[in-house]
mmCIF file of C-alpha atoms in Angstrom:
data_model
loop_
_atom_site.group_PDB
_atom_site.id
_atom_site.type_symbol
_atom_site.label_atom_id
_atom_site.label_comp_id
_atom_site.label_asym_id
_atom_site.label_seq_id
_atom_site.Cartn_x
_atom_site.Cartn_y
_atom_site.Cartn_z
ATOM 1 C CA UNK A 1 -89.003 20.004 -117.438
ATOM 2 C CA UNK A 2 -91.911 19.396 -115.213
ATOM 3 C CA UNK A 3 -94.091 22.215 -113.930
ATOM 4 C CA UNK A 4 -94.377 20.468 -110.601
ATOM 5 C CA UNK A 5 -92.789 17.559 -108.720
ATOM 6 C CA UNK A 6 -94.908 16.335 -105.851
ATOM 7 C CA UNK A 7 -92.992 14.184 -103.317
ATOM 8 C CA UNK A 8 -95.461 11.888 -101.521
ATOM 9 C CA UNK A 9 -98.416 10.292 -103.244
ATOM 10 C CA UNK A 10 -100.934 9.856 -100.413
ATOM 11 C CA UNK A 11 -103.750 12.046 -99.095
ATOM 12 C CA UNK A 12 -101.898 15.301 -99.367
ATOM 13 C CA UNK A 13 -99.668 14.802 -102.441
ATOM 14 C CA UNK A 14 -102.075 12.861 -104.642
ATOM 15 C CA UNK A 15 -104.833 15.573 -104.623
ATOM 16 C CA UNK A 16 -102.181 18.282 -105.345
ATOM 17 C CA UNK A 17 -100.948 16.308 -108.353
ATOM 18 C CA UNK A 18 -104.513 15.557 -109.452
ATOM 19 C CA UNK A 19 -105.631 19.126 -109.302
ATOM 20 C CA UNK A 20 -102.559 20.624 -110.954
ATOM 21 C CA UNK A 21 -102.729 18.108 -113.725
ATOM 22 C CA UNK A 22 -106.351 18.834 -114.294
ATOM 23 C CA UNK A 23 -105.300 22.518 -114.533
ATOM 24 C CA UNK A 24 -103.098 21.492 -117.508
ATOM 25 C CA UNK A 25 -99.781 21.373 -115.681
ATOM 26 C CA UNK A 26 -97.103 18.711 -116.263
ATOM 27 C CA UNK A 27 -96.776 16.937 -112.956
ATOM 28 C CA UNK A 28 -94.530 14.147 -111.650
ATOM 29 C CA UNK A 29 -95.774 12.379 -108.493
ATOM 30 C CA UNK A 30 -93.004 10.450 -106.531
ATOM 31 C CA UNK A 31 -93.401 8.120 -103.612
ATOM 32 C CA UNK A 32 -90.776 6.095 -101.710
ATOM 33 C CA UNK A 33 -93.352 3.208 -101.204
ATOM 34 C CA UNK A 34 -95.877 1.496 -103.280
ATOM 35 C CA UNK A 35 -99.654 1.612 -103.488
ATOM 36 C CA UNK A 36 -101.822 0.054 -102.370
ATOM 37 C CA UNK A 37 -100.328 -0.005 -98.933
ATOM 38 C CA UNK A 38 -101.548 0.813 -95.451
ATOM 39 C CA UNK A 39 -100.586 3.574 -93.080
ATOM 40 C CA UNK A 40 -101.032 4.419 -89.411
ATOM 41 C CA UNK A 41 -104.050 6.764 -89.327
ATOM 42 C CA UNK A 42 -107.266 7.727 -87.521
ATOM 43 C CA UNK A 43 -109.009 7.339 -90.964
ATOM 44 C CA UNK A 44 -111.841 9.760 -90.161
ATOM 45 C CA UNK A 45 -112.707 12.364 -92.807
ATOM 46 C CA UNK A 46 -115.006 15.179 -91.547
ATOM 47 C CA UNK A 47 -117.787 16.659 -93.660
ATOM 48 C CA UNK A 48 -115.639 19.450 -95.228
ATOM 49 C CA UNK A 49 -113.219 16.755 -96.426
ATOM 50 C CA UNK A 50 -116.007 14.569 -97.766
ATOM 51 C CA UNK A 51 -117.220 17.606 -99.675
ATOM 52 C CA UNK A 52 -113.904 18.012 -101.340
ATOM 53 C CA UNK A 53 -113.924 14.315 -102.318
ATOM 54 C CA UNK A 54 -117.271 14.897 -103.962
ATOM 55 C CA UNK A 55 -115.952 18.049 -105.614
ATOM 56 C CA UNK A 56 -112.989 16.051 -106.969
ATOM 57 C CA UNK A 57 -115.180 13.344 -108.411
ATOM 58 C CA UNK A 58 -113.832 10.444 -106.208
ATOM 59 C CA UNK A 59 -116.435 10.144 -103.432
ATOM 60 C CA UNK A 60 -118.290 7.478 -105.299
ATOM 61 C CA UNK A 61 -115.088 5.391 -105.401
ATOM 62 C CA UNK A 62 -114.813 5.703 -101.597
ATOM 63 C CA UNK A 63 -118.484 4.639 -101.237
ATOM 64 C CA UNK A 64 -118.135 1.806 -103.642
ATOM 65 C CA UNK A 65 -115.164 0.432 -101.717
ATOM 66 C CA UNK A 66 -117.582 -0.712 -98.979
ATOM 67 C CA UNK A 67 -116.722 2.224 -96.626
ATOM 68 C CA UNK A 68 -119.830 2.930 -94.526
ATOM 69 C CA UNK A 69 -121.365 6.444 -94.194
ATOM 70 C CA UNK A 70 -121.072 7.675 -90.595
ATOM 71 C CA UNK A 71 -123.931 10.022 -89.635
ATOM 72 C CA UNK A 72 -123.778 9.831 -85.899
ATOM 73 C CA UNK A 73 -121.041 10.902 -83.458
ATOM 74 C CA UNK A 74 -121.077 9.914 -79.772
ATOM 75 C CA UNK A 75 -118.769 11.577 -77.250
ATOM 76 C CA UNK A 76 -118.725 10.469 -73.590
ATOM 77 C CA UNK A 77 -116.746 12.071 -70.768
ATOM 78 C CA UNK A 78 -117.571 10.275 -67.576
ATOM 79 C CA UNK A 79 -121.299 10.491 -67.072
ATOM 80 C CA UNK A 80 -121.688 13.252 -69.731
ATOM 81 C CA UNK A 81 -122.780 12.077 -73.148
ATOM 82 C CA UNK A 82 -123.308 13.998 -76.324
ATOM 83 C CA UNK A 83 -124.680 12.462 -79.567
ATOM 84 C CA UNK A 84 -125.277 14.098 -82.860
ATOM 85 C CA UNK A 85 -123.748 14.954 -86.273
ATOM 86 C CA UNK A 86 -122.240 17.954 -87.971
ATOM 87 C CA UNK A 87 -124.326 19.873 -90.378
ATOM 88 C CA UNK A 88 -124.199 19.013 -94.103
ATOM 89 C CA UNK A 89 -121.482 20.546 -96.326
ATOM 90 C CA UNK A 90 -122.453 20.957 -99.977
ATOM 91 C CA UNK A 91 -125.169 18.385 -99.398
ATOM 92 C CA UNK A 92 -122.916 15.826 -97.751
ATOM 93 C CA UNK A 93 -123.998 14.975 -94.153
ATOM 94 C CA UNK A 94 -122.089 11.733 -93.657
ATOM 95 C CA UNK A 95 -118.455 11.383 -92.658
ATOM 96 C CA UNK A 96 -116.300 8.527 -93.951
ATOM 97 C CA UNK A 97 -113.358 6.636 -92.613
ATOM 98 C CA UNK A 98 -111.814 4.497 -95.492
ATOM 99 C CA UNK A 99 -108.770 2.344 -94.895
ATOM 100 C CA UNK A 100 -105.679 4.250 -96.094
ATOM 101 C CA UNK A 101 -104.760 1.532 -98.625
ATOM 102 C CA UNK A 102 -108.168 2.321 -100.160
ATOM 103 C CA UNK A 103 -108.234 5.980 -99.897
ATOM 104 C CA UNK A 104 -104.661 6.720 -100.959
ATOM 105 C CA UNK A 105 -104.924 4.368 -103.928
ATOM 106 C CA UNK A 106 -108.092 6.038 -105.073
ATOM 107 C CA UNK A 107 -106.464 9.482 -104.984
ATOM 108 C CA UNK A 108 -103.225 8.451 -106.680
ATOM 109 C CA UNK A 109 -105.272 6.738 -109.450
ATOM 110 C CA UNK A 110 -107.275 9.932 -109.904
ATOM 111 C CA UNK A 111 -103.967 11.891 -110.185
ATOM 112 C CA UNK A 112 -102.771 9.552 -112.970
ATOM 113 C CA UNK A 113 -106.153 9.714 -114.663
ATOM 114 C CA UNK A 114 -105.765 13.457 -114.721
ATOM 115 C CA UNK A 115 -102.441 13.224 -116.520
ATOM 116 C CA UNK A 116 -99.815 13.133 -113.635
ATOM 117 C CA UNK A 117 -96.975 10.719 -113.968
ATOM 118 C CA UNK A 118 -96.581 8.390 -110.960
ATOM 119 C CA UNK A 119 -93.264 6.881 -110.057
ATOM 120 C CA UNK A 120 -92.988 4.659 -106.967
ATOM 121 C CA UNK A 121 -90.131 3.279 -104.911
ATOM 122 C CA UNK A 122 -88.349 6.568 -105.454
ATOM 123 C CA UNK A 123 -86.531 8.095 -102.516
ATOM 124 C CA UNK A 124 -85.695 11.890 -102.800
ATOM 125 C CA UNK A 125 -82.020 12.498 -101.832
ATOM 126 C CA UNK A 126 -81.619 16.194 -102.616
ATOM 127 C CA UNK A 127 -83.199 19.360 -103.959
ATOM 128 C CA UNK A 128 -81.742 20.950 -106.983
ATOM 129 C CA UNK A 129 -81.024 24.648 -106.727
ATOM 130 C CA UNK A 130 -80.174 27.736 -108.716
ATOM 131 C CA UNK A 131 -78.920 30.048 -105.998
ATOM 132 C CA UNK A 132 -81.719 30.267 -103.418
ATOM 133 C CA UNK A 133 -84.390 28.877 -105.681
ATOM 134 C CA UNK A 134 -85.330 25.159 -105.662
ATOM 135 C CA UNK A 135 -85.392 23.934 -109.313
ATOM 136 C CA UNK A 136 -86.205 20.306 -108.966
ATOM 137 C CA UNK A 137 -85.260 17.091 -107.070
ATOM 138 C CA UNK A 138 -82.738 14.246 -107.197
ATOM 139 C CA UNK A 139 -83.995 10.842 -106.284
ATOM 140 C CA UNK A 140 -82.854 7.190 -106.208
ATOM 141 C CA UNK A 141 -84.763 4.013 -106.801
ATOM 142 C CA UNK A 142 -85.316 2.532 -103.366
ATOM 143 C CA UNK A 143 -85.539 -0.968 -104.763
ATOM 144 C CA UNK A 144 -82.189 -0.745 -106.584
ATOM 145 C CA UNK A 145 -79.218 0.434 -104.408
ATOM 146 C CA UNK A 146 -76.970 0.387 -107.413
ATOM 147 C CA UNK A 147 -79.054 2.681 -109.535
ATOM 148 C CA UNK A 148 -77.689 6.043 -110.535
ATOM 149 C CA UNK A 149 -79.497 9.144 -109.076
ATOM 150 C CA UNK A 150 -82.082 10.669 -111.313
ATOM 151 C CA UNK A 151 -82.210 14.472 -111.507
ATOM 152 C CA UNK A 152 -85.638 16.061 -112.412
ATOM 153 C CA UNK A 153 -86.041 19.790 -113.038
ATOM 154 C CA UNK A 154 -89.306 21.447 -112.075
ATOM 155 C CA UNK A 155 -90.706 24.949 -111.546
ATOM 156 C CA UNK A 156 -92.132 23.867 -108.176
ATOM 157 C CA UNK A 157 -91.364 21.092 -105.716
ATOM 158 C CA UNK A 158 -94.175 20.148 -103.316
ATOM 159 C CA UNK A 159 -93.221 18.284 -100.152
ATOM 160 C CA UNK A 160 -96.200 16.022 -99.178
ATOM 161 C CA UNK A 161 -94.022 13.330 -97.491
ATOM 162 C CA UNK A 162 -95.226 13.395 -94.012
ATOM 163 C CA UNK A 163 -94.374 14.681 -90.575
ATOM 164 C CA UNK A 164 -90.664 13.707 -91.059
ATOM 165 C CA UNK A 165 -90.569 15.214 -94.518
ATOM 166 C CA UNK A 166 -87.279 14.922 -96.473
ATOM 167 C CA UNK A 167 -88.246 17.916 -98.579
ATOM 168 C CA UNK A 168 -88.740 20.053 -95.398
ATOM 169 C CA UNK A 169 -85.364 18.908 -94.133
ATOM 170 C CA UNK A 170 -83.499 19.613 -97.458
ATOM 171 C CA UNK A 171 -85.351 23.062 -97.702
ATOM 172 C CA UNK A 172 -84.365 23.839 -94.109
ATOM 173 C CA UNK A 173 -87.995 24.652 -93.347
ATOM 174 C CA UNK A 174 -87.857 25.559 -89.703
ATOM 175 C CA UNK A 175 -90.736 25.050 -87.242
ATOM 176 C CA UNK A 176 -92.376 28.417 -86.666
ATOM 177 C CA UNK A 177 -94.773 27.201 -83.966
ATOM 178 C CA UNK A 178 -94.098 24.142 -81.873
ATOM 179 C CA UNK A 179 -95.580 22.574 -78.730
ATOM 180 C CA UNK A 180 -94.719 19.467 -76.710
ATOM 181 C CA UNK A 181 -96.115 16.045 -77.547
ATOM 182 C CA UNK A 182 -99.324 15.450 -75.486
ATOM 183 C CA UNK A 183 -100.456 11.921 -76.212
ATOM 184 C CA UNK A 184 -99.379 8.583 -77.503
ATOM 185 C CA UNK A 185 -101.691 6.292 -79.417
ATOM 186 C CA UNK A 186 -102.278 2.623 -80.234
ATOM 187 C CA UNK A 187 -104.570 1.391 -83.021
ATOM 188 C CA UNK A 188 -106.002 -2.071 -83.876
ATOM 189 C CA UNK A 189 -108.490 -3.237 -86.490
ATOM 190 C CA UNK A 190 -111.394 -5.345 -85.365
ATOM 191 C CA UNK A 191 -114.011 -7.411 -87.172
ATOM 192 C CA UNK A 192 -117.257 -5.526 -87.773
ATOM 193 C CA UNK A 193 -119.475 -4.824 -84.712
ATOM 194 C CA UNK A 194 -122.241 -2.265 -84.151
ATOM 195 C CA UNK A 195 -120.602 1.103 -83.687
ATOM 196 C CA UNK A 196 -120.898 4.832 -84.539
ATOM 197 C CA UNK A 197 -118.003 7.140 -84.605
ATOM 198 C CA UNK A 198 -117.335 7.130 -80.898
ATOM 199 C CA UNK A 199 -115.011 8.953 -78.649
ATOM 200 C CA UNK A 200 -114.585 8.275 -74.898
ATOM 201 C CA UNK A 201 -112.571 10.260 -72.351
ATOM 202 C CA UNK A 202 -112.105 8.626 -69.019
ATOM 203 C CA UNK A 203 -109.768 8.780 -65.943
ATOM 204 C CA UNK A 204 -106.730 7.296 -67.618
ATOM 205 C CA UNK A 205 -107.012 8.255 -71.255
ATOM 206 C CA UNK A 206 -109.078 8.318 -74.391
ATOM 207 C CA UNK A 207 -110.649 5.691 -76.639
ATOM 208 C CA UNK A 208 -112.189 5.950 -80.096
ATOM 209 C CA UNK A 209 -114.043 3.601 -82.435
ATOM 210 C CA UNK A 210 -114.691 4.214 -86.106
ATOM 211 C CA UNK A 211 -116.228 1.915 -88.638
ATOM 212 C CA UNK A 212 -114.269 1.428 -91.781
ATOM 213 C CA UNK A 213 -114.143 -0.968 -94.699
ATOM 214 C CA UNK A 214 -115.640 -4.166 -93.273
ATOM 215 C CA UNK A 215 -114.059 -3.540 -89.921
ATOM 216 C CA UNK A 216 -113.815 -1.115 -86.961
ATOM 217 C CA UNK A 217 -110.742 0.783 -85.978
ATOM 218 C CA UNK A 218 -110.449 0.967 -82.149
ATOM 219 C CA UNK A 219 -107.807 3.378 -80.860
ATOM 220 C CA UNK A 220 -106.464 3.966 -77.421
ATOM 221 C CA UNK A 221 -104.667 7.206 -76.304
ATOM 222 C CA UNK A 222 -102.633 7.855 -73.202
ATOM 223 C CA UNK A 223 -100.826 10.926 -71.866
ATOM 224 C CA UNK A 224 -97.423 11.245 -73.482
ATOM 225 C CA UNK A 225 -95.612 10.650 -70.149
ATOM 226 C CA UNK A 226 -96.891 7.070 -70.124
ATOM 227 C CA UNK A 227 -95.367 6.079 -73.454
ATOM 228 C CA UNK A 228 -92.367 4.282 -72.165
ATOM 229 C CA UNK A 229 -94.499 2.302 -69.722
ATOM 230 C CA UNK A 230 -97.187 1.480 -72.269
ATOM 231 C CA UNK A 231 -94.890 0.451 -75.137
ATOM 232 C CA UNK A 232 -93.233 -2.421 -73.263
ATOM 233 C CA UNK A 233 -96.521 -4.256 -72.880
ATOM 234 C CA UNK A 234 -98.708 -2.460 -75.408
ATOM 235 C CA UNK A 235 -101.392 -5.081 -76.046
ATOM 236 C CA UNK A 236 -102.229 -5.376 -72.281
ATOM 237 C CA UNK A 237 -102.307 -1.677 -71.846
ATOM 238 C CA UNK A 238 -104.456 -1.100 -74.894
ATOM 239 C CA UNK A 239 -107.139 -3.547 -73.648
ATOM 240 C CA UNK A 240 -106.974 -2.082 -70.193
ATOM 241 C CA UNK A 241 -107.447 1.413 -71.638
ATOM 242 C CA UNK A 242 -110.563 0.370 -73.478
ATOM 243 C CA UNK A 243 -111.956 -1.519 -70.524
ATOM 244 C CA UNK A 244 -111.307 1.404 -68.041
ATOM 245 C CA UNK A 245 -112.398 4.309 -70.233
ATOM 246 C CA UNK A 246 -114.997 2.800 -72.543
ATOM 247 C CA UNK A 247 -116.531 -0.184 -70.688
ATOM 248 C CA UNK A 248 -119.488 -0.468 -73.036
ATOM 249 C CA UNK A 249 -117.332 -0.539 -76.051
ATOM 250 C CA UNK A 250 -115.064 -3.065 -74.342
ATOM 251 C CA UNK A 251 -118.116 -5.268 -73.910
ATOM 252 C CA UNK A 252 -118.822 -5.150 -77.614
ATOM 253 C CA UNK A 253 -115.318 -6.207 -78.395
ATOM 254 C CA UNK A 254 -116.084 -9.458 -76.678
ATOM 255 C CA UNK A 255 -118.062 -10.492 -79.807
ATOM 256 C CA UNK A 256 -115.351 -9.329 -82.225
ATOM 257 C CA UNK A 257 -111.893 -10.421 -83.325
ATOM 258 C CA UNK A 258 -108.716 -8.359 -83.583
ATOM 259 C CA UNK A 259 -107.778 -8.738 -87.169
ATOM 260 C CA UNK A 260 -104.387 -7.137 -87.340
ATOM 261 C CA UNK A 261 -101.460 -6.527 -85.071
ATOM 262 C CA UNK A 262 -101.587 -3.572 -82.735
ATOM 263 C CA UNK A 263 -99.662 -0.459 -83.992
ATOM 264 C CA UNK A 264 -98.750 2.586 -82.094
ATOM 265 C CA UNK A 265 -96.779 5.780 -81.798
ATOM 266 C CA UNK A 266 -95.342 8.130 -79.276
ATOM 267 C CA UNK A 267 -94.271 10.645 -81.778
ATOM 268 C CA UNK A 268 -97.418 12.799 -82.128
ATOM 269 C CA UNK A 269 -95.762 16.140 -82.876
ATOM 270 C CA UNK A 270 -97.508 19.544 -82.756
ATOM 271 C CA UNK A 271 -96.058 22.251 -85.113
ATOM 272 C CA UNK A 272 -96.383 24.618 -88.026
ATOM 273 C CA UNK A 273 -93.381 24.541 -90.342
ATOM 274 C CA UNK A 274 -92.553 27.293 -92.754
ATOM 275 C CA UNK A 275 -94.860 26.471 -95.610
ATOM 276 C CA UNK A 276 -92.886 27.714 -98.602
ATOM 277 C CA UNK A 277 -89.666 29.172 -100.040
ATOM 278 C CA UNK A 278 -88.448 30.043 -103.644
ATOM 279 C CA UNK A 279 -89.594 27.107 -105.809
ATOM 280 C CA UNK A 280 -90.919 24.919 -103.056
ATOM 281 C CA UNK A 281 -93.983 24.423 -100.776
ATOM 282 C CA UNK A 282 -95.171 21.903 -98.032
ATOM 283 C CA UNK A 283 -98.686 20.385 -97.753
ATOM 284 C CA UNK A 284 -100.273 18.048 -95.259
ATOM 285 C CA UNK A 285 -98.285 16.666 -92.253
ATOM 286 C CA UNK A 286 -95.060 17.874 -93.962
ATOM 287 C CA UNK A 287 -95.952 21.467 -93.093
ATOM 288 C CA UNK A 288 -98.433 21.212 -90.215
ATOM 289 C CA UNK A 289 -99.005 18.342 -87.744
ATOM 290 C CA UNK A 290 -101.112 18.140 -84.638
ATOM 291 C CA UNK A 291 -102.166 15.350 -82.190
ATOM 292 C CA UNK A 292 -104.414 12.933 -83.947
ATOM 293 C CA UNK A 293 -106.964 12.790 -81.117
ATOM 294 C CA UNK A 294 -109.194 15.184 -82.946
ATOM 295 C CA UNK A 295 -108.982 13.295 -86.267
ATOM 296 C CA UNK A 296 -108.377 16.393 -88.417
ATOM 297 C CA UNK A 297 -105.274 15.316 -90.412
ATOM 298 C CA UNK A 298 -106.828 13.967 -93.544
ATOM 299 C CA UNK A 299 -109.315 16.913 -93.868
ATOM 300 C CA UNK A 300 -106.553 19.374 -93.189
ATOM 301 C CA UNK A 301 -104.402 17.707 -95.976
ATOM 302 C CA UNK A 302 -107.327 18.048 -98.496
ATOM 303 C CA UNK A 303 -107.876 21.712 -97.555
ATOM 304 C CA UNK A 304 -104.160 22.447 -98.079
ATOM 305 C CA UNK A 305 -104.106 20.570 -101.373
ATOM 306 C CA UNK A 306 -107.011 22.498 -102.781
ATOM 307 C CA UNK A 307 -105.659 25.864 -101.571
ATOM 308 C CA UNK A 308 -102.191 25.256 -102.980
ATOM 309 C CA UNK A 309 -103.473 24.072 -106.278
ATOM 310 C CA UNK A 310 -105.848 27.016 -106.679
ATOM 311 C CA UNK A 311 -103.062 29.544 -105.918
ATOM 312 C CA UNK A 312 -100.118 27.942 -107.654
ATOM 313 C CA UNK A 313 -101.581 26.668 -110.938
ATOM 314 C CA UNK A 314 -102.009 30.051 -112.607
ATOM 315 C CA UNK A 315 -98.687 31.346 -111.374
ATOM 316 C CA UNK A 316 -96.214 28.566 -112.441
ATOM 317 C CA UNK A 317 -94.958 30.388 -115.470
ATOM 318 C CA UNK A 318 -93.349 33.264 -113.661
ATOM 319 C CA UNK A 319 -91.091 32.897 -110.562
ATOM 320 C CA UNK A 320 -92.084 36.217 -108.902
ATOM 321 C CA UNK A 321 -95.788 35.445 -109.440
ATOM 322 C CA UNK A 322 -95.319 31.952 -107.982
ATOM 323 C CA UNK A 323 -93.434 33.214 -104.961
ATOM 324 C CA UNK A 324 -96.310 35.663 -104.271
ATOM 325 C CA UNK A 325 -98.825 32.798 -104.695
ATOM 326 C CA UNK A 326 -96.957 30.544 -102.293
ATOM 327 C CA UNK A 327 -96.819 33.340 -99.695
ATOM 328 C CA UNK A 328 -100.562 33.691 -99.978
ATOM 329 C CA UNK A 329 -100.969 29.932 -99.604
ATOM 330 C CA UNK A 330 -98.784 29.970 -96.366
ATOM 331 C CA UNK A 331 -100.833 32.878 -94.818
ATOM 332 C CA UNK A 332 -104.118 31.343 -95.650
ATOM 333 C CA UNK A 333 -102.925 27.825 -94.350
ATOM 334 C CA UNK A 334 -102.076 29.359 -91.004
ATOM 335 C CA UNK A 335 -105.247 31.449 -90.912
ATOM 336 C CA UNK A 336 -107.499 28.444 -91.637
ATOM 337 C CA UNK A 337 -105.735 25.987 -89.299
ATOM 338 C CA UNK A 338 -104.481 27.853 -86.259
ATOM 339 C CA UNK A 339 -107.752 27.709 -84.382
ATOM 340 C CA UNK A 340 -108.152 24.003 -84.734
ATOM 341 C CA UNK A 341 -104.530 23.453 -83.747
ATOM 342 C CA UNK A 342 -105.092 25.485 -80.513
ATOM 343 C CA UNK A 343 -108.295 23.443 -79.820
ATOM 344 C CA UNK A 344 -106.543 20.162 -80.288
ATOM 345 C CA UNK A 345 -103.842 21.161 -77.840
ATOM 346 C CA UNK A 346 -106.567 21.790 -75.294
ATOM 347 C CA UNK A 347 -108.415 18.601 -75.996
ATOM 348 C CA UNK A 348 -105.237 16.537 -75.656
ATOM 349 C CA UNK A 349 -104.381 17.735 -72.204
ATOM 350 C CA UNK A 350 -105.589 15.404 -69.464
ATOM 351 C CA UNK A 351 -105.300 18.293 -66.885
ATOM 352 C CA UNK A 352 -108.215 20.103 -68.474
ATOM 353 C CA UNK A 353 -110.596 17.181 -68.173
ATOM 354 C CA UNK A 354 -112.898 18.601 -65.504
ATOM 355 C CA UNK A 355 -113.231 21.864 -67.367
ATOM 356 C CA UNK A 356 -114.189 19.979 -70.548
ATOM 357 C CA UNK A 357 -116.613 17.944 -68.593
ATOM 358 C CA UNK A 358 -118.323 21.067 -67.250
ATOM 359 C CA UNK A 359 -118.495 22.543 -70.631
ATOM 360 C CA UNK A 360 -119.969 19.401 -72.267
ATOM 361 C CA UNK A 361 -122.526 19.037 -69.564
ATOM 362 C CA UNK A 362 -123.734 22.599 -70.187
ATOM 363 C CA UNK A 363 -123.669 22.109 -73.953
ATOM 364 C CA UNK A 364 -125.691 18.957 -73.713
ATOM 365 C CA UNK A 365 -128.649 20.783 -72.052
ATOM 366 C CA UNK A 366 -129.330 22.693 -75.329
ATOM 367 C CA UNK A 367 -130.058 21.100 -78.731
ATOM 368 C CA UNK A 368 -128.812 24.267 -80.406
ATOM 369 C CA UNK A 369 -125.493 24.332 -78.570
ATOM 370 C CA UNK A 370 -125.007 20.616 -79.177
ATOM 371 C CA UNK A 371 -125.310 21.226 -82.892
ATOM 372 C CA UNK A 372 -122.835 24.137 -82.739
ATOM 373 C CA UNK A 373 -120.533 21.817 -80.828
ATOM 374 C CA UNK A 374 -120.552 19.110 -83.472
ATOM 375 C CA UNK A 375 -120.184 21.710 -86.218
ATOM 376 C CA UNK A 376 -117.142 23.305 -84.444
ATOM 377 C CA UNK A 377 -115.531 19.786 -84.019
ATOM 378 C CA UNK A 378 -115.950 19.097 -87.707
ATOM 379 C CA UNK A 379 -114.456 22.567 -88.692
ATOM 380 C CA UNK A 380 -117.669 24.087 -90.011
ATOM 381 C CA UNK A 381 -117.768 26.840 -87.318
ATOM 382 C CA UNK A 382 -115.356 28.556 -85.067
ATOM 383 C CA UNK A 383 -115.196 27.188 -81.508
ATOM 384 C CA UNK A 384 -115.737 30.721 -80.316
ATOM 385 C CA UNK A 385 -119.307 30.594 -81.716
ATOM 386 C CA UNK A 386 -120.023 27.953 -78.957
ATOM 387 C CA UNK A 387 -119.646 30.475 -76.205
ATOM 388 C CA UNK A 388 -122.984 32.187 -76.486
ATOM 389 C CA UNK A 389 -124.512 34.184 -73.721
ATOM 390 C CA UNK A 390 -126.793 31.165 -73.011
ATOM 391 C CA UNK A 391 -123.699 28.910 -72.444
ATOM 392 C CA UNK A 392 -121.723 31.397 -70.422
ATOM 393 C CA UNK A 393 -124.751 31.884 -68.171
ATOM 394 C CA UNK A 394 -124.996 28.069 -67.695
ATOM 395 C CA UNK A 395 -121.304 27.796 -66.923
ATOM 396 C CA UNK A 396 -121.616 30.755 -64.498
ATOM 397 C CA UNK A 397 -124.454 29.055 -62.733
ATOM 398 C CA UNK A 398 -122.576 25.819 -62.432
#
């Protein structure tokens, strides 16, 4: 009998397994793939997430991987330009954007070092139940189609298996909040060239650049209604997007080389799923997903992992106490993430571009407001704190 089975060994599941194992719990960590392996991702970890990496004792491993510190953010919308950085969190001012085959492996190895058991190439095919309560998982080896299913009992099953979570499907975790897809995105890795973390919003879409391990990730976003058009000639559209919406960045690409094939997605869902039930819980993209344009996914996964581990670890011995702890986790998850979810929906709507431009132009006239803006983007402050009497007066004057 395991205390916890965590399904998904990446940036949501591995920290949950690590933290619960450190709390003395017997943990099994399952993943259908193998590590190290890459994953489609914006890569960026805001300062609150970096502070958790430090708290967990793995930030040095991220730094030692060659991932550069990012202490400057540039945001351009037309002729409006903001530059700055979020305030430090627990002494950590820099953000980081490690490749996922680096980050996920570091976190999974930390979970194993803490005492969690890692099994890879394992595809969960069912949840075990005693009445309404989930009591474990059934899985099959994905590299052996003739293998018999393995049944693993556990007091708690954690689904950390992504936006299309099998655990969520088997648990019938409905989407409590859901909004239409707003953007589609294409990503490519380029050889290193001078860049900060940069985001550009132009007449036809968005472009971002983020330095990572010995390379730069350059991403191009389009309104969702262009996905079918873009996907049939993605490379041409990708370069056109960068050229049109970030011409200065495009000029820098002339001295760089695209190192890997273009990857993209038109399935950027926006939702909150029910986060728990008797004997099960969801973390990371399995329970909550939003458009990647605001690059909050990894930090949100870290936040949920810490929150779930803190609440569940002391309650695993008693089903009623565990159910109460999971309910607290769900309520706190929604409280902590709803505002950034709503903000992302606004940022990802092209129709609101002129309003955003007016806002940023006003913010840029004040050093104090600019700092509040970057803190709000990183999740250090509520966006409502930006709307000071000073800003409202400037917007009214405009």
